XYZ file of C-alpha atoms in Angstrom:
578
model
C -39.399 -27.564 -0.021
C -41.537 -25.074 -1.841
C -45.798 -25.789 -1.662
C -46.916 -27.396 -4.626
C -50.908 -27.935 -5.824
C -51.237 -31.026 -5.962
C -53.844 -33.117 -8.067
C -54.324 -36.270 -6.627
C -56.815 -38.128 -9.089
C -55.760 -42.004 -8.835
C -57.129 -43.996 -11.511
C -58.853 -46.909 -9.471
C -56.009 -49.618 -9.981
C -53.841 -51.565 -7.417
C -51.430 -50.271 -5.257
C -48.171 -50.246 -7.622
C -44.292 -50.646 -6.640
C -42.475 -48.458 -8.729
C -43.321 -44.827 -9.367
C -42.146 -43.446 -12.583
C -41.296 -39.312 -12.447
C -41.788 -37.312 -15.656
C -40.488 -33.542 -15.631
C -42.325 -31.176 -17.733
C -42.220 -27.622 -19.237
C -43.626 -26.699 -22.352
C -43.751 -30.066 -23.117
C -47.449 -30.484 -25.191
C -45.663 -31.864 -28.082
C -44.252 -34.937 -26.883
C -46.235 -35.943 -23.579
C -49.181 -37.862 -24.797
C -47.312 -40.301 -26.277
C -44.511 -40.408 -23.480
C -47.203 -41.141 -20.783
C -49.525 -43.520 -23.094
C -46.103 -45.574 -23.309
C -45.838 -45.561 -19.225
C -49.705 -46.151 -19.162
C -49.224 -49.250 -21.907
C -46.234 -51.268 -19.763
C -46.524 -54.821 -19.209
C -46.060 -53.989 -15.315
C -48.421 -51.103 -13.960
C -46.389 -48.060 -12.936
C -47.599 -45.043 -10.842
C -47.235 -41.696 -13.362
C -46.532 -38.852 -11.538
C -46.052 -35.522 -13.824
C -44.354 -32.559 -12.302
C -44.929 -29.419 -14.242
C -42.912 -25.987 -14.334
C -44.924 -23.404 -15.294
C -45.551 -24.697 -18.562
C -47.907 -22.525 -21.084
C -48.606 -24.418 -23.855
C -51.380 -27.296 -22.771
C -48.679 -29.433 -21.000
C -50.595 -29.650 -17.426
C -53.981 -30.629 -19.222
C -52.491 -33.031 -21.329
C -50.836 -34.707 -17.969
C -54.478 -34.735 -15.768
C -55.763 -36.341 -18.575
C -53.238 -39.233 -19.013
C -50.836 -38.949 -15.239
C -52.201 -40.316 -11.971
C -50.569 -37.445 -10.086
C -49.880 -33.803 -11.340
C -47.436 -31.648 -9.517
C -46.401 -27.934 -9.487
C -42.834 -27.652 -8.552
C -39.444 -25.710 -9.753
C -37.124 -23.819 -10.157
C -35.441 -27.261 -12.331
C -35.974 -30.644 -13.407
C -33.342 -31.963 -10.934
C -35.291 -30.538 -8.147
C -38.928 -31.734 -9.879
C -37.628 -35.397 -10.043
C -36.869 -35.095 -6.154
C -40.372 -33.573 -5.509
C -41.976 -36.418 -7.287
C -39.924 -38.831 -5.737
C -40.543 -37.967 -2.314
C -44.430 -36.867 -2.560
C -45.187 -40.156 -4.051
C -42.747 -42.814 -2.979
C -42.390 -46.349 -3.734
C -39.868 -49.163 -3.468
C -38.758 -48.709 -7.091
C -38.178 -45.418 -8.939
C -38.213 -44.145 -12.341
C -37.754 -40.983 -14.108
C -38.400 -40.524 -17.670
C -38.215 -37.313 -19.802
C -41.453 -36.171 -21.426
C -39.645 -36.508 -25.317
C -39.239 -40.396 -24.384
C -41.333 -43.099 -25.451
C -41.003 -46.931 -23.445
C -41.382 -49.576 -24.906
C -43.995 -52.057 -23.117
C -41.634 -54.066 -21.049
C -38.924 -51.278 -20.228
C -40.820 -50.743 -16.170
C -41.290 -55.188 -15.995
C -37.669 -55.407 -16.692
C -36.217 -52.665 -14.688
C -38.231 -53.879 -11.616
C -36.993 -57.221 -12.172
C -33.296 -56.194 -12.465
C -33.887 -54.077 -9.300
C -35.495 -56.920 -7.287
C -32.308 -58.946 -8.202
C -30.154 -56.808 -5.972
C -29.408 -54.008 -8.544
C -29.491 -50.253 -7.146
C -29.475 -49.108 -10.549
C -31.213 -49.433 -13.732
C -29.944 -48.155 -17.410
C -32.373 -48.311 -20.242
C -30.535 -47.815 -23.789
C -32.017 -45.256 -25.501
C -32.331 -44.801 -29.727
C -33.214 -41.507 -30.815
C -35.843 -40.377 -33.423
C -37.007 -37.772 -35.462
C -36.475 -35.718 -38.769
C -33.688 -33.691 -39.978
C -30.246 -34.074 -40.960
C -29.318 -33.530 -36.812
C -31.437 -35.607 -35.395
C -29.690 -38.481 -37.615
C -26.416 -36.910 -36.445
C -27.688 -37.539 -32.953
C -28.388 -41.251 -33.450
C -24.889 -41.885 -35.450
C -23.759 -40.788 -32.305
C -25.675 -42.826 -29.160
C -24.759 -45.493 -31.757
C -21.662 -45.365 -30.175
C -23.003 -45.548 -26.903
C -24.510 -48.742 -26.546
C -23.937 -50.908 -23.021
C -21.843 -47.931 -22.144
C -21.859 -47.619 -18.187
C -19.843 -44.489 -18.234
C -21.628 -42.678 -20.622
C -25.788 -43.849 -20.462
C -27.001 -42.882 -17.151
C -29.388 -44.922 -15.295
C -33.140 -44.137 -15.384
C -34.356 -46.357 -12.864
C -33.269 -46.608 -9.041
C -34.437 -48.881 -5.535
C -35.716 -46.644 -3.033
C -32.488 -47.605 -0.735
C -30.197 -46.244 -3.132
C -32.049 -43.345 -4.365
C -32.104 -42.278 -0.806
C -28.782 -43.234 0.002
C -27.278 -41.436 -2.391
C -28.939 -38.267 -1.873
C -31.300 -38.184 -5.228
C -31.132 -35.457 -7.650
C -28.291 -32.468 -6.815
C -30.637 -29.501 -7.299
C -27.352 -27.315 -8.373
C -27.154 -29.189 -11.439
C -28.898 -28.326 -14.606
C -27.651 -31.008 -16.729
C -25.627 -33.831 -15.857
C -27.384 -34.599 -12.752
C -28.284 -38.007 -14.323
C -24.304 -39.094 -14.091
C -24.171 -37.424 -10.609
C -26.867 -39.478 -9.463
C -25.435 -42.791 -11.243
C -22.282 -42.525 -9.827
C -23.041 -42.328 -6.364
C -25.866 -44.893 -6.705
C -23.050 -47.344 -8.621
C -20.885 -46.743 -5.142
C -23.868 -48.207 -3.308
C -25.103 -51.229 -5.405
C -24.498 -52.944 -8.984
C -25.909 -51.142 -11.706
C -27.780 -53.271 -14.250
C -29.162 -52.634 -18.123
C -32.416 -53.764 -19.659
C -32.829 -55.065 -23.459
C -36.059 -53.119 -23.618
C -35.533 -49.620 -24.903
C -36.494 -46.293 -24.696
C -36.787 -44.148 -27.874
C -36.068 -40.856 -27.512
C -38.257 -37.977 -29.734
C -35.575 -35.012 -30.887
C -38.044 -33.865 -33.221
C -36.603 -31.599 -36.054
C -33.473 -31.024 -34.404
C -31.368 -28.143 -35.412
C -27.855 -27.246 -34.925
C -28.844 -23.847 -33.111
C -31.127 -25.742 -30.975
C -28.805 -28.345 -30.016
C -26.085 -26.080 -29.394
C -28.187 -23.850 -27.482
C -29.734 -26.746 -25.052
C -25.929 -27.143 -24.076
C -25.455 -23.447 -23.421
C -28.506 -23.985 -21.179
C -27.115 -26.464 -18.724
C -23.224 -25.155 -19.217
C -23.725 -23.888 -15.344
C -24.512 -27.013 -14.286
C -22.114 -29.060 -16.179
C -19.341 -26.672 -14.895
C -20.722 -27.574 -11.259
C -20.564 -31.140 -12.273
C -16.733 -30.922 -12.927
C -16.202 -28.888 -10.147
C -17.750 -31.527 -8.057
C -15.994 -34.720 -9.131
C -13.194 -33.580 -10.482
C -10.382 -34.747 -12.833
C -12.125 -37.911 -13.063
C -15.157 -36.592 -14.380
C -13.522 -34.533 -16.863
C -11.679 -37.536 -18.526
C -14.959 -39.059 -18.467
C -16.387 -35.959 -20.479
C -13.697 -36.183 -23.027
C -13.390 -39.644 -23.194
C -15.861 -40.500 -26.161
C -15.601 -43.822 -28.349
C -16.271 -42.017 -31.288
C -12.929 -40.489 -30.547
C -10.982 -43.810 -30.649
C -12.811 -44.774 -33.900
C -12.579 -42.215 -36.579
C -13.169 -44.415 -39.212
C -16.286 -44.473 -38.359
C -16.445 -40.937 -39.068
C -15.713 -40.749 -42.463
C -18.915 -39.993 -43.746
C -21.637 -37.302 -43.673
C -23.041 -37.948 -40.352
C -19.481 -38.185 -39.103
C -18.529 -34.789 -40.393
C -21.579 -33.415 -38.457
C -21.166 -35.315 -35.009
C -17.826 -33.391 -34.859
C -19.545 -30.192 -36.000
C -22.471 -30.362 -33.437
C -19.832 -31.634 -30.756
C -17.770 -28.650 -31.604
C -20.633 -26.232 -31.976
C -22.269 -27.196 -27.970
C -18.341 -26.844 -26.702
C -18.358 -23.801 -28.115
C -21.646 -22.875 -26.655
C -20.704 -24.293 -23.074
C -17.428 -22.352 -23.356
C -19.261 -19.023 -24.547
C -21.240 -19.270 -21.601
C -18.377 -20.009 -19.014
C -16.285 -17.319 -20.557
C -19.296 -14.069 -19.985
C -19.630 -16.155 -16.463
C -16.240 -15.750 -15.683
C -15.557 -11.962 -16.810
C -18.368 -10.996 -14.835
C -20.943 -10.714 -17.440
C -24.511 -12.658 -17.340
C -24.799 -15.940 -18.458
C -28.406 -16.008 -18.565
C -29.142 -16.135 -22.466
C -26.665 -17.482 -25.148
C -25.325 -15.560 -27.769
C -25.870 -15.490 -31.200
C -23.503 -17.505 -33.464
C -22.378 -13.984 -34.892
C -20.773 -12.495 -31.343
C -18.942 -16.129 -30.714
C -15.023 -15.171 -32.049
C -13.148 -18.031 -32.095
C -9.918 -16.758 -31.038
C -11.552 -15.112 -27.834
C -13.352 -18.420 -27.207
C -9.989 -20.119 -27.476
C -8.125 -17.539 -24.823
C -11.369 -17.855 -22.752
C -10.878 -21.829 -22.127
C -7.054 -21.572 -21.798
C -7.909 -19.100 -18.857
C -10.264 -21.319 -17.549
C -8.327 -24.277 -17.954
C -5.096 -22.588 -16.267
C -7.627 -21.371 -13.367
C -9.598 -24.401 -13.061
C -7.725 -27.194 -14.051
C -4.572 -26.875 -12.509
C -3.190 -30.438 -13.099
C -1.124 -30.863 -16.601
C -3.475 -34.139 -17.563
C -6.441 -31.758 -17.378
C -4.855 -28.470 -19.011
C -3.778 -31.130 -22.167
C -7.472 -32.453 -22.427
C -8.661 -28.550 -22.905
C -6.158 -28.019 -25.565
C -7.336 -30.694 -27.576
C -10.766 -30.009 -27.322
C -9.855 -26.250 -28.551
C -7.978 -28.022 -31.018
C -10.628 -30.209 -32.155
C -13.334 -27.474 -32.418
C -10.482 -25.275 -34.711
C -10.368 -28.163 -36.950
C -13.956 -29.237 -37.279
C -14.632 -25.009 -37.792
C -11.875 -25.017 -40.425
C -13.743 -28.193 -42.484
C -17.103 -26.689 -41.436
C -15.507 -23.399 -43.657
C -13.981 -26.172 -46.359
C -17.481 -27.842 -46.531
C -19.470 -24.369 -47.276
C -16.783 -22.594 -49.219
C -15.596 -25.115 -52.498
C -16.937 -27.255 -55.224
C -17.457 -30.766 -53.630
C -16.792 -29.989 -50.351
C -17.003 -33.656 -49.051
C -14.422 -35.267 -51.482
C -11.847 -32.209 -50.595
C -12.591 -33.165 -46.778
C -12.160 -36.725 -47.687
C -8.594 -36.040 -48.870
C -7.466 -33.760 -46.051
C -8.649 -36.528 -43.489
C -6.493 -38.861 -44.908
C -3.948 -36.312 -45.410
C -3.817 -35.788 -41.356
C -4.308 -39.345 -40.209
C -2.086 -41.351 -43.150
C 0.134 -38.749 -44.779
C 2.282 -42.078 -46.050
C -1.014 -42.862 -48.504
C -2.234 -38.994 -48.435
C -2.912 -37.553 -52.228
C -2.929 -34.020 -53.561
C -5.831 -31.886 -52.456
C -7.441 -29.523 -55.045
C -9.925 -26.177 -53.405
C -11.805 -25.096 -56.367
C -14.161 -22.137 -55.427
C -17.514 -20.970 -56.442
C -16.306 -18.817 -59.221
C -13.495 -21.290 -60.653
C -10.314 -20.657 -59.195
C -8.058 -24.335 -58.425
C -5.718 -24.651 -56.140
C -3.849 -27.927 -55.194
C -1.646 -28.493 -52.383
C -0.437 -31.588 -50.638
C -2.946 -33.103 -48.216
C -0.612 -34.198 -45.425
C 0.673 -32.123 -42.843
C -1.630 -29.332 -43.163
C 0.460 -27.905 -46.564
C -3.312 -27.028 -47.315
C -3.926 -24.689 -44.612
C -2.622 -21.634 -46.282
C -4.722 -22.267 -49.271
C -8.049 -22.466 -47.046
C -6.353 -18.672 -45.133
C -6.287 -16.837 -48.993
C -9.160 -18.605 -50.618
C -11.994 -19.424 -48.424
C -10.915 -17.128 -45.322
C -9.989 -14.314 -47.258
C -7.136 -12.939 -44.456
C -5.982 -11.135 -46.998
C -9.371 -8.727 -48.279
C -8.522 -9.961 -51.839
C -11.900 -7.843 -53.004
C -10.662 -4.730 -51.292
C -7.411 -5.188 -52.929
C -8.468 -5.169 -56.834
C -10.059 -2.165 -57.178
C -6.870 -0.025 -55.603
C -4.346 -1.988 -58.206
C -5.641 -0.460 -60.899
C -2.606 0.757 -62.749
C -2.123 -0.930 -66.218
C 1.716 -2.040 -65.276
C 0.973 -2.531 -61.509
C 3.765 -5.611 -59.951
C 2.813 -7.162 -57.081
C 5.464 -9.309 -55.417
C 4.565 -12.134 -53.381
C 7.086 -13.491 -51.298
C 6.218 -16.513 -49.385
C 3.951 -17.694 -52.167
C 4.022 -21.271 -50.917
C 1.682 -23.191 -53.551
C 1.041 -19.449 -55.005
C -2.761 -19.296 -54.170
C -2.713 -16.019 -53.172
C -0.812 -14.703 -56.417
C -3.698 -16.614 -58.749
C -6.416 -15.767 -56.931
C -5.403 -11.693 -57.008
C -4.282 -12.047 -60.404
C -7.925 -13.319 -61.310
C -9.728 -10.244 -59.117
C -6.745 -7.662 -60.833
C -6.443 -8.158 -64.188
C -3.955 -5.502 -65.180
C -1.044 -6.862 -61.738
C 1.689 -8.685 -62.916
C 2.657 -11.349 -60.355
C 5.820 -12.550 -59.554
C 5.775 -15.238 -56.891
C 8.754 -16.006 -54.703
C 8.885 -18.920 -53.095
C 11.942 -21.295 -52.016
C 10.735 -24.652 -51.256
C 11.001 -27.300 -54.056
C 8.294 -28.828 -53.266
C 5.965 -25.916 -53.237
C 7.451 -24.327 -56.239
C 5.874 -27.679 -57.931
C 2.239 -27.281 -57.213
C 3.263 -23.468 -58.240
C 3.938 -23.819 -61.749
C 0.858 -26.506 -61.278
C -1.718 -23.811 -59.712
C -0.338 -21.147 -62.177
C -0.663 -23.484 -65.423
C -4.016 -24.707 -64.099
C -5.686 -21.338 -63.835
C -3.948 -19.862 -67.509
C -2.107 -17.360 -65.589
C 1.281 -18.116 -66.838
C 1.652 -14.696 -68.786
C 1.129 -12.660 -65.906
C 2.569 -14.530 -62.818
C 6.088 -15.530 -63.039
C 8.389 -17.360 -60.540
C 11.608 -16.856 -58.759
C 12.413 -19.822 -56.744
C 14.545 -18.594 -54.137
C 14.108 -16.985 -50.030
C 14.384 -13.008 -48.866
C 16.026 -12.387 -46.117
C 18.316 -9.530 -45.653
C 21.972 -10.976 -46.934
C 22.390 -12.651 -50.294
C 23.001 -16.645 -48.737
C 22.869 -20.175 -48.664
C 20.588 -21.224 -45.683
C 19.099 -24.461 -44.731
C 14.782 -23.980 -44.986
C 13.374 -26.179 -42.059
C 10.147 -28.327 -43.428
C 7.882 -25.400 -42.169
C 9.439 -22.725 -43.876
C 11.601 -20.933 -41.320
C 15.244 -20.318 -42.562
C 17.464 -21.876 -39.145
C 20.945 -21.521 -40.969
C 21.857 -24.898 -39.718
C 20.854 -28.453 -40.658
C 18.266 -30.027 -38.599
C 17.900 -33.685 -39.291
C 14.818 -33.833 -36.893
C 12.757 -31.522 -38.798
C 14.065 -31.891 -42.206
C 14.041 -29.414 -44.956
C 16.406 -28.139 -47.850
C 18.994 -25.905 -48.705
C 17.832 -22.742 -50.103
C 19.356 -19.522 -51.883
C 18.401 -16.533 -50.038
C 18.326 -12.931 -52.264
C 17.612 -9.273 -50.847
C 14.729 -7.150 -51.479
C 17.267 -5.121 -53.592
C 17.717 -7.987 -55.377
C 14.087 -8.725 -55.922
C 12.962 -5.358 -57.007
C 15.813 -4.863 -59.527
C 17.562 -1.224 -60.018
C 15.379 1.437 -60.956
C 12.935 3.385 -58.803
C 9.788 2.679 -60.615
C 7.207 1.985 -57.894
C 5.973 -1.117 -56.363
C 2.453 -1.752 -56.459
C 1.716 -3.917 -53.554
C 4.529 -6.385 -51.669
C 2.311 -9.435 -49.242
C 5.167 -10.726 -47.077
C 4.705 -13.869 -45.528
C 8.240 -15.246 -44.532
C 7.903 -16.566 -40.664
C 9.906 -14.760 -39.353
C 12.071 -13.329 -41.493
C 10.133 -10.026 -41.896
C 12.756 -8.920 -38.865
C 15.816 -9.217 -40.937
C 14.472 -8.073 -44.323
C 13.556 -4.910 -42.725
C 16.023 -4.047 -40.679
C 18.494 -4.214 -43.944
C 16.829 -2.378 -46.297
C 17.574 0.971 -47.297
C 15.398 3.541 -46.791
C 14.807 4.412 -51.052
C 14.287 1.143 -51.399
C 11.342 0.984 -48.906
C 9.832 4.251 -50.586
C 9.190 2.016 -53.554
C 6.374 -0.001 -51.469
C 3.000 1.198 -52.083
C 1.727 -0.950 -50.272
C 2.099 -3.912 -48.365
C 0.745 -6.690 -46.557
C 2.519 -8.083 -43.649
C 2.626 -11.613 -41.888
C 4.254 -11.059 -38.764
C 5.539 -13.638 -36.386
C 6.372 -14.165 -32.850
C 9.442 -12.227 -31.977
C 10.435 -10.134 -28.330
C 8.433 -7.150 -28.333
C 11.132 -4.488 -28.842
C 11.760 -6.113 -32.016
C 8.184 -6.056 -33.340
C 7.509 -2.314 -31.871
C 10.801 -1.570 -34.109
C 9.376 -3.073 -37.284
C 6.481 -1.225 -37.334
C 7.962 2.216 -36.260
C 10.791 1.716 -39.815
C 7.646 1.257 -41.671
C 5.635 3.839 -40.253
C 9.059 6.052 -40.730
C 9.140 5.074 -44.621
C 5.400 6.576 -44.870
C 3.128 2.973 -44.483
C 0.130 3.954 -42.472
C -1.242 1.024 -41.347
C -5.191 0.637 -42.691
C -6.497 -2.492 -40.945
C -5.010 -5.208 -38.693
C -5.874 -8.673 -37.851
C -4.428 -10.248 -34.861
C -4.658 -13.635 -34.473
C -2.320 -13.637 -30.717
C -2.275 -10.382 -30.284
C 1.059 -8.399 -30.857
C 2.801 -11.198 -31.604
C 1.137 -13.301 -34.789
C -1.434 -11.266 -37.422
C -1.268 -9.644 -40.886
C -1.285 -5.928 -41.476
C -2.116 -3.989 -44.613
C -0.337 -0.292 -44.955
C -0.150 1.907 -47.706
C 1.005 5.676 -48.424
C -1.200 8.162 -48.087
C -0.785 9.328 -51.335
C -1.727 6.184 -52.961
């Protein structure tokens, strides 16, 4: 144990039988009114403050209110242990220095203790201002007389003891270490009394960034107890009631819950490519898709049991969701109805109702609201995948035709056809279903003079072929997936004879791109000016030979995104002349 200067100014009252243990650092703004609470409780406590190098008037507001100020790092797991053991007493508390008690919170915890209880857990409410900090109590809402979740603030002597106190290699979750190796030792009780618990004006940087903080230590705290502590980290009740989530506080507790996994995952993935973990990042260097390859690594690594790699995916599935409504929120007109919609879209597609994104500058697009049919719509319009602005200014040619094939509910032909006035559009798409909400988006925006339909699929034989439910043509009926027959047309067909040029081609056929290639003629090709590209997940000889044809035909490629790399992305080439 390191030295510590030690104040030991006792205020003149009886000998006490519970010492309550308040870590502090930089903690001036909350203190006073934590330890007037401890100094106002029904039964009198000992207050012992243990500081960390705090700078901003913490350690004078503590001699003025504590009966014992310590000096004592690095961490508040190891300052609750110093405070224990330099001023011990039968009963022990330890209280943050945002918390306020109320009066009977010590009385009743002693009691409980004196009963035969190793344990104590005082249900906490939180307060303060801000949008967050509500979003913080929505969520300990859920909490309440939750054993596995609220972690006990008050211990015997015998069982703090016994159980080792405080791990010092944990920076955060050393309150459930501590509670569940005290529980293994004696009951663990709960007072009525509560403690109230000051967030201040929370933000969602801060909040995220407090979880970055102790991501070391909550990786130790897995590490340590295992598989059973990881389904107790997942396992939320909010989770198993999202109803209750259907409203603006619900929308942010999945945000913020997203936002400090994120944060926590950041943090493990620099730790484990070598890289410091001392100081978050910024929101701006966070990429999803590396965060998502950075917890499958560290799931496959450090969770090698199936239950535990499962639990990872959804939790990387959860935060792409709540980021994709976080993007829905910001990016259309009345962002909470169109969340609304998709939610019961996902979770009752039997009752789910048509979806409409309308953007900032008036483009409408509707799409079905069950089984993500809306996802492309969010890609074009409020993801831009597609660099719709760079695209206008280059399509400048007064009878410019742009084909899109794939259109799906066509809002990728409306919205270019809004930022190019002088493209004709003609938007191929073979599903019944989404030619409907088509014609719909098209009528809806006036653009039925310049994009036109063809209802049909490309692939590179003129057919009939069965289209599976998520647009992939299998050639064979599959009752499990359902779908429709389709006809299927060339690109020959498509284009029609002639060799006037073709302004710009966006392909998005999953998986089809392989066969439409590999059949078409070489002057037919040269009529692409350009083209944007979906590709799909095929073996890697066949992708390498798609892209050396259309580097052959004269497509330089201009910009890439790959979403797993070299086998799903979009790519944008053009000639060189154009």
């Amino acid at each position: 144990m390191t030295s510590a200067n030690v104040s030991r100014t006792v205020r003149g009252r009886d000998p006490v039988d519970v010492t309550v243990v308040v870590p502090t650092k930089n903690s001036g703004r909350t203190l006073a009114a934590c330890l007037e609470s401890l100094r106002a409780q029904t039964l009198p406590c000992r207050i012992v403050v243990v500081d960390n190098g705090s700078t901003d008037g913490t350690t004078e507001i503590a001699r003025a209110k504590a009966d014992f100020v310590a000096s004592h790092g690095p961490e508040r797991s190891a300052q609750r242990n110093f405070g224990a053991r330099a001023y011990p007493a039968p009963f022990l508390g330890f209280i943050d220095a945002d918390m306020v008690l109320e009066p009977e919170v010590v009385e009743q915890a002693v009691d409980l203790l004196r009963q035969g209880a190793g344990s104590v857990i005082v249900p906490e409410r939180t307060i303060g201002t801000g949008f967050w900090v509500e979003v913080r109590a929505f969520e300990r809402s859920f909490y309440e007389r939750s054993d596995a979740i609220e972690a006990p603030r008050f211990f015997s002597w015998e069982a703090f003891e016994s159980a080792g106190g405080f791990d010092e290699n944990l920076t955060g979750a050393e309150d459930w270490d501590l509670g569940i190796a005290a529980r293994g030792l004696a009951p663990v009780a709960r007072t009525t009394a509560l403690i109230w618990h000051d967030e201040g004006n929370l933000t969602y940087v801060e909040a995220c960034r407090k979880k970055a903080y102790y991501a070391g230590g909550v990786r130790h705290y897995l590490a340590k107890h295992g598989i059973p502590a990881l389904l107790q980290a997942g396992r939320r009740p909010w989770l198993s009631q999202p109803w209750r989530l259907a409203n603006r506080k619900g929308v942010g507790l999945i945000m913020l819950k997203a936002g400090e996994a994120l944060a926590i995952g950041a943090v493990w993935g620099r730790s484990a490519i070598g890289a410091s973990a001392e100081r978050w990042p910024s929101a701006s260097g966070l990429v999803p898709a590396q965060l998502a390859g950075t917890l499958r690594r560290i799931a496959s690594s450090t969770c090698p049991t199936r239950q535990t790699r499962r639990i990872t995916q959804t939790w990387i599935r959860l935060w792409q969701h709540v980021r994709t409504g976080a993007r829905v929120y910001r990016g259309v007109r009345h962002g909470l109805s169109t969340l609304a919609k998709i939610a019961v879209g996902t979770v009752a597609p039997r009752i789910a109702q048509d979806v409409t994104f309308e953007t900032q500058d008036g483009l409408r697009v509707s799409a079905p609201s069950r089984h993500y049919h809306w996802f492309p719509v969010v890609e074009v319009v409020i993801d831009d995948r597609y660099r719709l602005g760079s695209l206008a200014p280059v399509l400048r040619g007064p009878h410019s035709r742009v084909f899109d094939i794939g259109a799906h509910v066509g809002a990728f032909s409306c919205a270019l056809a809004r930022v190019a006035p002088s493209v004709t559009v003609i938007a191929v798409e073979p599903s019944a279903e989404r030619v409907t909400y088509l014609r719909r988006n098209i009528q809806m925006n006036c653009l039925a003079e310049r994009v036109t339909m063809v209802q049909a699929a490309v692939g590179g034989e003129r057919r009939r072929s069965f289209l599976s439910r998520v647009g992939v043509l299998e050639g064979h009926v599959d009752p499990d997936t359902g779908g429709e027959w389709v006809d299927v047309v060339t690109l020959g067909e498509l284009f029609g004879p002639g060799n006037d040029p073709i302004g710009l081609v966006k392909l998005d056929c999953e998986g089809s791109e392989y066969e439409i290639f590999g059949s078409t003629s070489a002057e037919l090709l040269d009529r692409i000016e350009r083209l944007l590209l979906e590709y799909h997940p095929a073996p890697t000889d066949r992708i390498e030979q798609l892209f050396a044809r259309l580097a052959c035909s004269g497509l330089v490629e201009r910009w890439r995104q790959d979403y797993e790399p070299g086998q799903v992305g979009i790519v944008y080439l053009e000639r060189e002349s154009t």
